[in-house]
Amino acid sequence: MVEVKTLVSNPVLVIGAGVAGLTAATQLADFGIRTVLVDRLPIVGGNAMDLYKAFPTDDCSYCFEGSRLRPGIRKCFYRSAILDQPNIDLKVNTEVTEISGSPGKFQAKLSVGPQYIDSKKCIMCGLCIECSNAFCLPSPQCQPQAVIYDPEMSDEGAKKAEEECPTKAINLGAQPSEETIQVSDIVIATGYHEMKPVSIDEYGYGKIPNVVTQLELAQILDPNGKSGGALVRPSDGGQVKRVMMVQCVGSRDENYYPFCSKICCVYALKHANIITLERDGTQVTVVYMDIRTYDRHERYYRVARDAGVRFVRGRVSRLEACADGTLDIIAYDSLLDKYLKFNVDLFVLSSALEPPKGSAELIESLSLHPASGFVGPADLTSENAVVAADHVYVCGAATGPAEIPESVTQARAVVSMILQSRK
Amino acid sequence: MANNKSAVLVCTCGKQLQLDYELIKNAVSKMKLAASVTVHDLVCQEEGLAKISELIDKHDGRVVIAACTNQKLQPRIDEYLKSDGKNSTQLQYVNIREHSAWVHENQEEATRKSIDMIRGVLARSAGSTLRQVEKKNVPSHVTIVGGGIAGIEAALSLSNLGYDVTLIELEEELGGHVIHLPVVAPTDKSGKEILAGRLDALQKNKGINVMTKTRVKFVEGEMGSFTVHYTTDGDEDEKTIGTSAIVMATGFREFKPTMMDEYRYGKNPDVLTQFELSCMLSEGALARPSDGEEVKDIVMVQCVGSRNEEYKRDCSKLCCTFAIDNSLSIIERVPDAKIRVIYMDIRVPFEHEMIYKESRDKGVDYIRGRISRVWEKDGKTHVQFYDSLLNQYFEVTPDLVVLSSAILPPDGTRELSETLGYLIEDDGHIKELYGKLRRNETRRRGVVAVGGVTRPQFVSEAVTDAQAGALMLHTELQGGSIESVARGAVLNVDDCVGCSLCAQQCPRGVPLMIEQTDIEEEDEEQKFVFIASIDTLLCHACGVCQSLCPTGATQLNFLSNEQLWSEIEATLEGAGPDYPITLCFYCEECSVSTIDIVGTRKMNYPASTRLIPVPCAGRVSIIDILKALESGASTVMIAACETDRCHIGGTGNEIAQVQVDVAREILTAIGWKGKRVDMFRMFSAEPERFTTAINEMVKRAKELGPTPVHQGTSGKWMEASK
């Protein structure tokens, strides 16, 4: 009996600090459960940080839910105070390199990158950024609210910054380290990766600058981004007048991913609507196989048609870059049974959402059920999507492409299941 | 008040802020409500936190901190003070960094603004009261309405979390729609198999009381003390159960397209809905209803009633997968069956795509187009359809026509909303509290909705939803002992006139109108039949009730009318025509974030602006706006959340819009320019929304010139006639 008690007092390891991982970690922490939250990047928030506006609410993507300890329905991300949450041990720049042990008593080996900046001490006063280009604030919303340091850009100014930092938050000599922690439960919240379709030759991605993915388009449209939200061509910063989007790039395709990436239709149309309704005089054409705007997301399709977005059911058959930076495109329209010719400034690929790097290793090391490379449920009969194995849980896009609200609901379900297992 | 002076702690942000701290120190030390002034370099670090703790002891908790945004600072300070055993509820904050030093180039003006705002917050602080943690015990019991997969899963989850559960089901049998599904993608298992383990667990669980053939009539009370009124089949008497919270899990209703003449549903027995086919398949009796003959040729029609302006505008999400599941089930039984699926778009998420492919490989024919009509001739069912890819009409004579009919909200959803207080979506489903992050909760505290009643959901989604919904109730009920700092509206019952504005407009439905039954007959003339009752522990502290209350009976315990009015007056001390001031009330939700991000990005705007926080724009009343003008402001703006994005889950920002509109009308009526007041919506992804708005109001302040208050002519009908 005593043995069991020491077990349950062990912390929960949450891998990935995107929407799902953050929700799981903070809810667990609210219930007094110690949580180690790791992310391989220097800031948390995952893909959601780069979305500009998120569906289904069309407001900022970086909301953070309120809770008992943070009253209110939602807070802006910079207010989430992850570093000041009791019970959460946030480790950024950190990867889980190995998991051993048994359910309820896992040993996780963490490789912790150099902690150049003590985020708790950084006050964002801006002194270091003025001294050296090696420091930057990744975004005004970033969490932790702290600058990050890029050692590759280091210069004399960086040393000056280290000396003059009012809180002595900078340590240029920081070294990577390794540690092993014992945890009782593991929550996999590793999210998704937007496929970079470099290998799909016909679209010219990676070769032609005005061919971008949907996530890259979100960055162009973001008012906090480089162009201040103006829709401009990556090649020369010129105004974009005509956009073509193509759906199912790498999805529903036996050569890449046979599954449907589920959310690309919705965010493509979200972008098409923003462009058509909020960026003057731009024509958007969407080339698709089936428009999959499930449930109330149908609204995006209705709005798009009303706004004058053009839809072509078919495939893009040829793309050619012109000298003036525009692209000549020939698309086959299967409803008209005709080839149509277009000239556009920007070609946007709704690229497949794939499992992130390291998923296969994680699935193997914990003997989980793979679901097209993502993490499937332990028991197929129960339809219990968040339980991946004994004491191992999964939530968010780690289960497969997922919307923000689904990720939150799944993260809550994980916390619910962990609490239930400890009662 | 004996001692209403506060200590002021001013931070220099590591000596990085371009403000004249000598001037601030001098000015603040002369303020009559300042007990002391301390300039500190790093309030947010260990030494600064210790300083705050020390000042709290010295000044009975009344401390004003002028530093960076409290949105980041406050959680750290609260946590530090909590571990130090101190009460931080009286601390007040002034943002002199993001809201002043970082956004104004002119140091002198930024300093002046900072001093004004510190003076204002000192006045707010003077009226503050200490708030304590309060406790309340409630029954550890939850009632679940609906015994389908979501209701069952919620019951098991809540029971595992330590609650007693009553599970109420209308039908004789538990299991809802799922129990009738022959196969559930992608599991390859039948609905019965998926439910088996759960039904077993339910039976063994002594903490769950299952009541079948039972109908919930209505519900009274609030979280912690609901009373559910119900009747059971064969028993006329209405009975009640006391419960602390309610889970709505009433599932969905399949659309019966009898009014869509083209399909002949309800007239031709061989025309079925997809769910009717599921039932047929799961009972193992695939046959033509008209004559019991073998079924070989089937036409399925997608989007019957869905994606249709007349019946259901949106997509029903599940029907494509259901059609494919049933097609595969049929092929398993009748390998040479001919199945045609007529569709607009096939919508199968993630790995369901692979089942779609499997069905194509097994010969299911997918035809993009529409059915033109169904009719009967020579004892056969005829179907004419249009193939939009071939641009051709075809006619076939199937054994069965299966309609993938829309998924609609269940009956009774609207009726129960009247007493349960949740909101209803346009499509009739229960509306979630907030679409992006809070799908399991409803507007009403203590009421969660899970499964199909909120939106069409796959089985695994309904299960996850139920588990998550259980967690949200556990978060609220905390096992039956609710403990929290009472921060919210407090009602002075003696001042309530029973107008019920608070109960009608509260975004979370917290105030209850209580019938006054014990009043003596003799006061009949004067008695209020109903008066309000507000449980501060359930309040979300937006202040909408306060701004609407005609008698000041309900007020936030951290921002009373007196506090805000004295803050307005003190902030605007000396405001006049020479340096016209724009006063901005901003909500501490999207607006504070937008203004903070404007600061972090160091976007400039004029320093002739003074900012006052309110918890929600809906807290600002007409009187507050007029007070600002009376105290010398040239223009007044309210910064609020975007339309339909109220953070409290309702309409705080729309209430604010009404207050602004009425204030403008009043101003116009008394001869002012209504344009001196305006409201703007914003969110932090678009920080220029704030700078555009405040530049506009500063421009108006200059253009409109001195106000009647500045000219000493207010009330003399001057401005309009000019």
PDB file of N, CA and C in Angstrom, chain A residues 52 57 59-60 68 72-74 76 78-79 84 120 123 141 145 224 252 254 260 290-296 298 302 313 372 380-384 405 412 416 420, chain B residues 71-72 76 97 157 160 184 187 194 198 307 314-315 345-351 353 368 427 434 436 438 440-441 454 467 478 588-589 593 596 601 645 647-648 684 686:
ATOM      1  N   TYR A  52      -2.697  33.391 -36.323  1.00  0.00           N
ATOM      2  CA  TYR A  52      -3.326  34.705 -36.424  1.00  0.00           C
ATOM      3  C   TYR A  52      -4.754  34.630 -35.900  1.00  0.00           C
ATOM      4  N   THR A  57     -14.027  30.643 -33.734  1.00  0.00           N
ATOM      5  CA  THR A  57     -14.476  31.932 -33.189  1.00  0.00           C
ATOM      6  C   THR A  57     -13.896  33.131 -33.934  1.00  0.00           C
ATOM      7  N   ASP A  59     -11.357  34.767 -33.571  1.00  0.00           N
ATOM      8  CA  ASP A  59     -10.575  35.754 -32.824  1.00  0.00           C
ATOM      9  C   ASP A  59      -9.145  35.218 -32.713  1.00  0.00           C
ATOM     10  N   CYS A  60      -8.325  35.875 -31.891  1.00  0.00           N
ATOM     11  CA  CYS A  60      -6.924  35.486 -31.859  1.00  0.00           C
ATOM     12  C   CYS A  60      -6.788  34.003 -31.533  1.00  0.00           C
ATOM     13  N   ARG A  68     -10.389  27.846 -12.196  1.00  0.00           N
ATOM     14  CA  ARG A  68     -10.675  28.249 -10.827  1.00  0.00           C
ATOM     15  C   ARG A  68      -9.647  29.258 -10.332  1.00  0.00           C
ATOM     16  N   GLY A  72     -12.436  33.809 -15.073  1.00  0.00           N
ATOM     17  CA  GLY A  72     -12.696  34.362 -16.397  1.00  0.00           C
ATOM     18  C   GLY A  72     -12.747  33.233 -17.394  1.00  0.00           C
ATOM     19  N   ILE A  73     -13.382  33.492 -18.495  1.00  0.00           N
ATOM     20  CA  ILE A  73     -13.567  32.443 -19.477  1.00  0.00           C
ATOM     21  C   ILE A  73     -12.294  32.173 -20.252  1.00  0.00           C
ATOM     22  N   ARG A  74     -11.588  33.243 -20.574  1.00  0.00           N
ATOM     23  CA  ARG A  74     -10.355  33.040 -21.309  1.00  0.00           C
ATOM     24  C   ARG A  74      -9.463  34.249 -21.112  1.00  0.00           C
ATOM     25  N   CYS A  76      -5.729  36.233 -22.570  1.00  0.00           N
ATOM     26  CA  CYS A  76      -4.728  36.305 -23.608  1.00  0.00           C
ATOM     27  C   CYS A  76      -3.524  35.476 -23.184  1.00  0.00           C
ATOM     28  N   TYR A  78      -0.309  35.847 -23.266  1.00  0.00           N
ATOM     29  CA  TYR A  78       0.802  36.428 -22.505  1.00  0.00           C
ATOM     30  C   TYR A  78       0.457  36.546 -21.017  1.00  0.00           C
ATOM     31  N   ARG A  79      -0.858  36.381 -20.699  1.00  0.00           N
ATOM     32  CA  ARG A  79      -1.284  36.493 -19.309  1.00  0.00           C
ATOM     33  C   ARG A  79      -1.366  35.144 -18.619  1.00  0.00           C
ATOM     34  N   ASP A  84       4.617  31.065 -13.449  1.00  0.00           N
ATOM     35  CA  ASP A  84       4.236  31.332 -12.071  1.00  0.00           C
ATOM     36  C   ASP A  84       3.127  30.412 -11.578  1.00  0.00           C
ATOM     37  N   LYS A 120      12.284  33.535 -15.763  1.00  0.00           N
ATOM     38  CA  LYS A 120      11.619  34.125 -14.589  1.00  0.00           C
ATOM     39  C   LYS A 120      12.210  35.484 -14.251  1.00  0.00           C
ATOM     40  N   ILE A 123      12.649  40.702 -17.639  1.00  0.00           N
ATOM     41  CA  ILE A 123      11.535  41.649 -17.479  1.00  0.00           C
ATOM     42  C   ILE A 123      11.169  42.275 -18.818  1.00  0.00           C
ATOM     43  N   GLN A 141       3.184  38.089 -27.663  1.00  0.00           N
ATOM     44  CA  GLN A 141       2.340  37.180 -26.892  1.00  0.00           C
ATOM     45  C   GLN A 141       3.129  36.026 -26.285  1.00  0.00           C
ATOM     46  N   GLN A 145       7.129  34.926 -21.125  1.00  0.00           N
ATOM     47  CA  GLN A 145       7.327  36.307 -21.528  1.00  0.00           C
ATOM     48  C   GLN A 145       8.791  36.638 -21.250  1.00  0.00           C
ATOM     49  N   ASN A 224       0.645  41.359 -36.732  1.00  0.00           N
ATOM     50  CA  ASN A 224       1.870  41.461 -35.946  1.00  0.00           C
ATOM     51  C   ASN A 224       3.089  40.940 -36.712  1.00  0.00           C
ATOM     52  N   ARG A 252      -5.123  12.486 -48.563  1.00  0.00           N
ATOM     53  CA  ARG A 252      -5.981  11.684 -49.430  1.00  0.00           C
ATOM     54  C   ARG A 252      -5.185  11.252 -50.671  1.00  0.00           C
ATOM     55  N   GLU A 254      -2.363   8.360 -51.797  1.00  0.00           N
ATOM     56  CA  GLU A 254      -1.660   7.128 -51.430  1.00  0.00           C
ATOM     57  C   GLU A 254      -0.135   7.291 -51.444  1.00  0.00           C
ATOM     58  N   CYS A 260      -7.482  11.953 -44.560  1.00  0.00           N
ATOM     59  CA  CYS A 260      -7.899  13.342 -44.756  1.00  0.00           C
ATOM     60  C   CYS A 260      -7.368  14.143 -43.578  1.00  0.00           C
ATOM     61  N   ASP A 290     -13.323  17.496 -52.424  1.00  0.00           N
ATOM     62  CA  ASP A 290     -14.573  17.653 -51.695  1.00  0.00           C
ATOM     63  C   ASP A 290     -14.307  18.785 -50.701  1.00  0.00           C
ATOM     64  N   ILE A 291     -15.263  19.683 -50.537  1.00  0.00           N
ATOM     65  CA  ILE A 291     -15.099  20.681 -49.477  1.00  0.00           C
ATOM     66  C   ILE A 291     -15.642  20.070 -48.200  1.00  0.00           C
ATOM     67  N   ARG A 292     -14.773  19.973 -47.204  1.00  0.00           N
ATOM     68  CA  ARG A 292     -15.165  19.284 -45.981  1.00  0.00           C
ATOM     69  C   ARG A 292     -15.244  20.249 -44.812  1.00  0.00           C
ATOM     70  N   THR A 293     -16.317  21.001 -44.798  1.00  0.00           N
ATOM     71  CA  THR A 293     -16.540  21.912 -43.686  1.00  0.00           C
ATOM     72  C   THR A 293     -17.598  21.279 -42.803  1.00  0.00           C
ATOM     73  N   TYR A 294     -17.137  20.465 -41.864  1.00  0.00           N
ATOM     74  CA  TYR A 294     -18.042  19.698 -41.025  1.00  0.00           C
ATOM     75  C   TYR A 294     -18.876  20.602 -40.145  1.00  0.00           C
ATOM     76  N   ASP A 295     -20.077  20.119 -39.848  1.00  0.00           N
ATOM     77  CA  ASP A 295     -20.882  20.701 -38.778  1.00  0.00           C
ATOM     78  C   ASP A 295     -21.053  22.222 -39.005  1.00  0.00           C
ATOM     79  N   ARG A 296     -20.877  23.033 -37.984  1.00  0.00           N
ATOM     80  CA  ARG A 296     -21.127  24.475 -38.125  1.00  0.00           C
ATOM     81  C   ARG A 296     -20.050  25.173 -38.947  1.00  0.00           C
ATOM     82  N   GLU A 298     -19.605  24.721 -41.798  1.00  0.00           N
ATOM     83  CA  GLU A 298     -20.267  24.966 -43.084  1.00  0.00           C
ATOM     84  C   GLU A 298     -20.414  26.474 -43.328  1.00  0.00           C
ATOM     85  N   ARG A 302     -20.354  28.841 -46.758  1.00  0.00           N
ATOM     86  CA  ARG A 302     -21.434  29.764 -47.167  1.00  0.00           C
ATOM     87  C   ARG A 302     -20.895  31.176 -47.346  1.00  0.00           C
ATOM     88  N   ARG A 313     -13.879  22.406 -58.746  1.00  0.00           N
ATOM     89  CA  ARG A 313     -13.733  21.014 -58.335  1.00  0.00           C
ATOM     90  C   ARG A 313     -12.853  20.330 -59.358  1.00  0.00           C
ATOM     91  N   SER A 372      -2.085   5.834 -38.428  1.00  0.00           N
ATOM     92  CA  SER A 372      -1.474   6.577 -39.533  1.00  0.00           C
ATOM     93  C   SER A 372      -0.318   7.447 -39.047  1.00  0.00           C
ATOM     94  N   LEU A 380      -9.539  -0.451 -28.847  1.00  0.00           N
ATOM     95  CA  LEU A 380     -10.399   0.005 -29.940  1.00  0.00           C
ATOM     96  C   LEU A 380     -11.881  -0.129 -29.618  1.00  0.00           C
ATOM     97  N   THR A 381     -12.231  -1.101 -28.811  1.00  0.00           N
ATOM     98  CA  THR A 381     -13.644  -1.355 -28.545  1.00  0.00           C
ATOM     99  C   THR A 381     -14.278  -0.246 -27.708  1.00  0.00           C
ATOM    100  N   SER A 382     -13.516   0.361 -26.820  1.00  0.00           N
ATOM    101  CA  SER A 382     -14.148   1.299 -25.893  1.00  0.00           C
ATOM    102  C   SER A 382     -14.365   2.682 -26.488  1.00  0.00           C
ATOM    103  N   GLU A 383     -13.782   2.952 -27.630  1.00  0.00           N
ATOM    104  CA  GLU A 383     -13.893   4.283 -28.250  1.00  0.00           C
ATOM    105  C   GLU A 383     -13.372   5.375 -27.318  1.00  0.00           C
ATOM    106  N   ASN A 384     -12.395   5.005 -26.501  1.00  0.00           N
ATOM    107  CA  ASN A 384     -11.844   5.944 -25.544  1.00  0.00           C
ATOM    108  C   ASN A 384     -10.564   6.522 -26.133  1.00  0.00           C
ATOM    109  N   PRO A 405     -10.625  23.597 -30.286  1.00  0.00           N
ATOM    110  CA  PRO A 405     -11.589  23.148 -29.284  1.00  0.00           C
ATOM    111  C   PRO A 405     -11.535  21.657 -28.992  1.00  0.00           C
ATOM    112  N   ARG A 412      -8.840  18.026 -21.434  1.00  0.00           N
ATOM    113  CA  ARG A 412      -9.663  17.943 -20.224  1.00  0.00           C
ATOM    114  C   ARG A 412     -10.027  16.497 -19.927  1.00  0.00           C
ATOM    115  N   SER A 416      -9.331  14.400 -16.622  1.00  0.00           N
ATOM    116  CA  SER A 416     -10.436  13.679 -15.992  1.00  0.00           C
ATOM    117  C   SER A 416     -10.046  12.223 -15.733  1.00  0.00           C
ATOM    118  N   GLN A 420      -9.528  10.401 -12.198  1.00  0.00           N
ATOM    119  CA  GLN A 420     -10.345   9.218 -11.898  1.00  0.00           C
ATOM    120  C   GLN A 420      -9.467   8.046 -11.461  1.00  0.00           C
TER     121      GLN A 420
ATOM    122  N   GLN B  71      -1.468  42.197 -15.542  1.00  0.00           N
ATOM    123  CA  GLN B  71      -1.887  40.927 -16.122  1.00  0.00           C
ATOM    124  C   GLN B  71      -0.786  39.883 -16.003  1.00  0.00           C
ATOM    125  N   LYS B  72       0.469  40.356 -15.968  1.00  0.00           N
ATOM    126  CA  LYS B  72       1.565  39.432 -15.784  1.00  0.00           C
ATOM    127  C   LYS B  72       2.069  39.445 -14.343  1.00  0.00           C
ATOM    128  N   ARG B  76       2.107  36.486 -10.187  1.00  0.00           N
ATOM    129  CA  ARG B  76       3.347  36.240  -9.448  1.00  0.00           C
ATOM    130  C   ARG B  76       3.249  36.797  -8.035  1.00  0.00           C
ATOM    131  N   ARG B  97       4.085  51.173 -17.512  1.00  0.00           N
ATOM    132  CA  ARG B  97       5.016  50.721 -18.541  1.00  0.00           C
ATOM    133  C   ARG B  97       4.286  50.593 -19.882  1.00  0.00           C
ATOM    134  N   SER B 157     -17.733   8.604 -15.200  1.00  0.00           N
ATOM    135  CA  SER B 157     -16.628   9.512 -14.870  1.00  0.00           C
ATOM    136  C   SER B 157     -16.894  10.215 -13.546  1.00  0.00           C
ATOM    137  N   ASN B 160     -16.557   7.920 -10.655  1.00  0.00           N
ATOM    138  CA  ASN B 160     -15.138   7.691 -10.369  1.00  0.00           C
ATOM    139  C   ASN B 160     -14.492   8.880  -9.685  1.00  0.00           C
ATOM    140  N   VAL B 184     -19.344   0.725 -35.876  1.00  0.00           N
ATOM    141  CA  VAL B 184     -18.931   2.100 -35.601  1.00  0.00           C
ATOM    142  C   VAL B 184     -17.510   2.292 -36.118  1.00  0.00           C
ATOM    143  N   THR B 187     -13.774   1.448 -35.577  1.00  0.00           N
ATOM    144  CA  THR B 187     -13.459   0.341 -34.660  1.00  0.00           C
ATOM    145  C   THR B 187     -13.801  -1.023 -35.212  1.00  0.00           C
ATOM    146  N   ILE B 194     -19.539  -1.752 -28.091  1.00  0.00           N
ATOM    147  CA  ILE B 194     -18.916  -0.569 -27.528  1.00  0.00           C
ATOM    148  C   ILE B 194     -19.555  -0.204 -26.184  1.00  0.00           C
ATOM    149  N   ARG B 198     -19.445  -0.620 -20.576  1.00  0.00           N
ATOM    150  CA  ARG B 198     -19.969   0.506 -19.807  1.00  0.00           C
ATOM    151  C   ARG B 198     -21.269   0.140 -19.090  1.00  0.00           C
ATOM    152  N   ARG B 307     -27.337  20.989 -44.902  1.00  0.00           N
ATOM    153  CA  ARG B 307     -26.801  21.927 -45.888  1.00  0.00           C
ATOM    154  C   ARG B 307     -27.961  22.460 -46.749  1.00  0.00           C
ATOM    155  N   ASP B 314     -26.382  23.780 -41.650  1.00  0.00           N
ATOM    156  CA  ASP B 314     -25.037  23.245 -41.556  1.00  0.00           C
ATOM    157  C   ASP B 314     -24.988  21.772 -41.924  1.00  0.00           C
ATOM    158  N   CYS B 315     -23.757  21.299 -41.981  1.00  0.00           N
ATOM    159  CA  CYS B 315     -23.485  19.903 -42.296  1.00  0.00           C
ATOM    160  C   CYS B 315     -23.734  19.074 -41.035  1.00  0.00           C
ATOM    161  N   ASP B 345     -20.649  16.546 -51.346  1.00  0.00           N
ATOM    162  CA  ASP B 345     -19.237  16.385 -51.007  1.00  0.00           C
ATOM    163  C   ASP B 345     -19.205  15.215 -50.042  1.00  0.00           C
ATOM    164  N   ILE B 346     -18.274  14.298 -50.214  1.00  0.00           N
ATOM    165  CA  ILE B 346     -18.116  13.237 -49.209  1.00  0.00           C
ATOM    166  C   ILE B 346     -17.217  13.803 -48.118  1.00  0.00           C
ATOM    167  N   ARG B 347     -17.725  13.768 -46.900  1.00  0.00           N
ATOM    168  CA  ARG B 347     -16.988  14.376 -45.789  1.00  0.00           C
ATOM    169  C   ARG B 347     -16.646  13.338 -44.739  1.00  0.00           C
ATOM    170  N   VAL B 348     -15.448  12.808 -44.836  1.00  0.00           N
ATOM    171  CA  VAL B 348     -15.005  11.801 -43.891  1.00  0.00           C
ATOM    172  C   VAL B 348     -13.666  12.221 -43.309  1.00  0.00           C
ATOM    173  N   PRO B 349     -13.616  12.534 -42.009  1.00  0.00           N
ATOM    174  CA  PRO B 349     -12.394  13.059 -41.425  1.00  0.00           C
ATOM    175  C   PRO B 349     -11.331  11.988 -41.179  1.00  0.00           C
ATOM    176  N   PHE B 350     -10.110  12.394 -41.280  1.00  0.00           N
ATOM    177  CA  PHE B 350      -8.923  11.619 -40.895  1.00  0.00           C
ATOM    178  C   PHE B 350      -8.996  10.190 -41.439  1.00  0.00           C
ATOM    179  N   GLU B 351      -8.923   9.192 -40.578  1.00  0.00           N
ATOM    180  CA  GLU B 351      -8.824   7.809 -41.060  1.00  0.00           C
ATOM    181  C   GLU B 351     -10.139   7.257 -41.612  1.00  0.00           C
ATOM    182  N   GLU B 353     -11.388   8.368 -44.054  1.00  0.00           N
ATOM    183  CA  GLU B 353     -11.076   8.402 -45.476  1.00  0.00           C
ATOM    184  C   GLU B 353     -10.699   7.001 -45.980  1.00  0.00           C
ATOM    185  N   ARG B 368     -21.645  12.049 -57.685  1.00  0.00           N
ATOM    186  CA  ARG B 368     -21.805  13.435 -57.263  1.00  0.00           C
ATOM    187  C   ARG B 368     -22.991  14.024 -58.002  1.00  0.00           C
ATOM    188  N   ASP B 427     -29.135  26.739 -34.442  1.00  0.00           N
ATOM    189  CA  ASP B 427     -29.628  25.461 -34.971  1.00  0.00           C
ATOM    190  C   ASP B 427     -30.401  24.654 -33.931  1.00  0.00           C
ATOM    191  N   TYR B 434     -18.049  29.039 -24.738  1.00  0.00           N
ATOM    192  CA  TYR B 434     -17.163  29.749 -25.646  1.00  0.00           C
ATOM    193  C   TYR B 434     -16.584  28.732 -26.629  1.00  0.00           C
ATOM    194  N   LYS B 436     -14.215  28.250 -28.720  1.00  0.00           N
ATOM    195  CA  LYS B 436     -12.859  27.784 -28.961  1.00  0.00           C
ATOM    196  C   LYS B 436     -12.324  26.976 -27.778  1.00  0.00           C
ATOM    197  N   ARG B 438     -14.197  26.502 -24.478  1.00  0.00           N
ATOM    198  CA  ARG B 438     -15.052  25.995 -23.402  1.00  0.00           C
ATOM    199  C   ARG B 438     -16.317  25.388 -23.973  1.00  0.00           C
ATOM    200  N   ASN B 440     -17.617  22.326 -23.278  1.00  0.00           N
ATOM    201  CA  ASN B 440     -18.432  21.443 -22.446  1.00  0.00           C
ATOM    202  C   ASN B 440     -19.338  22.213 -21.507  1.00  0.00           C
ATOM    203  N   GLU B 441     -19.006  23.487 -21.292  1.00  0.00           N
ATOM    204  CA  GLU B 441     -19.797  24.241 -20.335  1.00  0.00           C
ATOM    205  C   GLU B 441     -20.881  25.042 -21.042  1.00  0.00           C
ATOM    206  N   THR B 454     -25.018  19.066 -28.086  1.00  0.00           N
ATOM    207  CA  THR B 454     -24.325  20.315 -28.415  1.00  0.00           C
ATOM    208  C   THR B 454     -23.996  20.430 -29.901  1.00  0.00           C
ATOM    209  N   GLN B 467     -16.203  12.811 -20.639  1.00  0.00           N
ATOM    210  CA  GLN B 467     -15.117  12.788 -19.648  1.00  0.00           C
ATOM    211  C   GLN B 467     -14.709  14.209 -19.298  1.00  0.00           C
ATOM    212  N   GLN B 478     -15.721  20.908  -6.690  1.00  0.00           N
ATOM    213  CA  GLN B 478     -14.597  20.563  -5.826  1.00  0.00           C
ATOM    214  C   GLN B 478     -14.966  19.485  -4.811  1.00  0.00           C
ATOM    215  N   GLU B 588     -10.939  44.437 -18.722  1.00  0.00           N
ATOM    216  CA  GLU B 588      -9.726  43.677 -18.394  1.00  0.00           C
ATOM    217  C   GLU B 588      -9.750  42.313 -19.071  1.00  0.00           C
ATOM    218  N   GLU B 589     -10.273  42.286 -20.272  1.00  0.00           N
ATOM    219  CA  GLU B 589     -10.251  41.050 -21.058  1.00  0.00           C
ATOM    220  C   GLU B 589      -9.523  41.350 -22.369  1.00  0.00           C
ATOM    221  N   SER B 593      -5.588  43.341 -23.041  1.00  0.00           N
ATOM    222  CA  SER B 593      -4.577  42.616 -23.810  1.00  0.00           C
ATOM    223  C   SER B 593      -4.148  43.419 -25.027  1.00  0.00           C
ATOM    224  N   ASP B 596      -2.058  46.290 -23.856  1.00  0.00           N
ATOM    225  CA  ASP B 596      -0.739  45.799 -23.417  1.00  0.00           C
ATOM    226  C   ASP B 596       0.147  45.435 -24.608  1.00  0.00           C
ATOM    227  N   ARG B 601       4.662  46.287 -28.203  1.00  0.00           N
ATOM    228  CA  ARG B 601       5.177  46.590 -29.546  1.00  0.00           C
ATOM    229  C   ARG B 601       5.620  48.041 -29.657  1.00  0.00           C
ATOM    230  N   ARG B 645     -18.003  38.067 -28.669  1.00  0.00           N
ATOM    231  CA  ARG B 645     -16.818  37.467 -28.060  1.00  0.00           C
ATOM    232  C   ARG B 645     -16.722  37.853 -26.592  1.00  0.00           C
ATOM    233  N   HIS B 647     -16.255  37.812 -22.885  1.00  0.00           N
ATOM    234  CA  HIS B 647     -15.471  36.859 -22.103  1.00  0.00           C
ATOM    235  C   HIS B 647     -16.247  36.241 -20.965  1.00  0.00           C
ATOM    236  N   ILE B 648     -17.342  36.838 -20.632  1.00  0.00           N
ATOM    237  CA  ILE B 648     -18.092  36.287 -19.512  1.00  0.00           C
ATOM    238  C   ILE B 648     -19.046  35.225 -20.057  1.00  0.00           C
ATOM    239  N   SER B 684      -6.397  41.336 -29.316  1.00  0.00           N
ATOM    240  CA  SER B 684      -4.966  41.632 -29.343  1.00  0.00           C
ATOM    241  C   SER B 684      -4.259  41.202 -30.624  1.00  0.00           C
ATOM    242  N   GLU B 686      -5.020  42.197 -33.364  1.00  0.00           N
ATOM    243  CA  GLU B 686      -5.036  43.382 -34.208  1.00  0.00           C
ATOM    244  C   GLU B 686      -4.853  44.628 -33.343  1.00  0.00           C
TER     245      GLU B 686
END
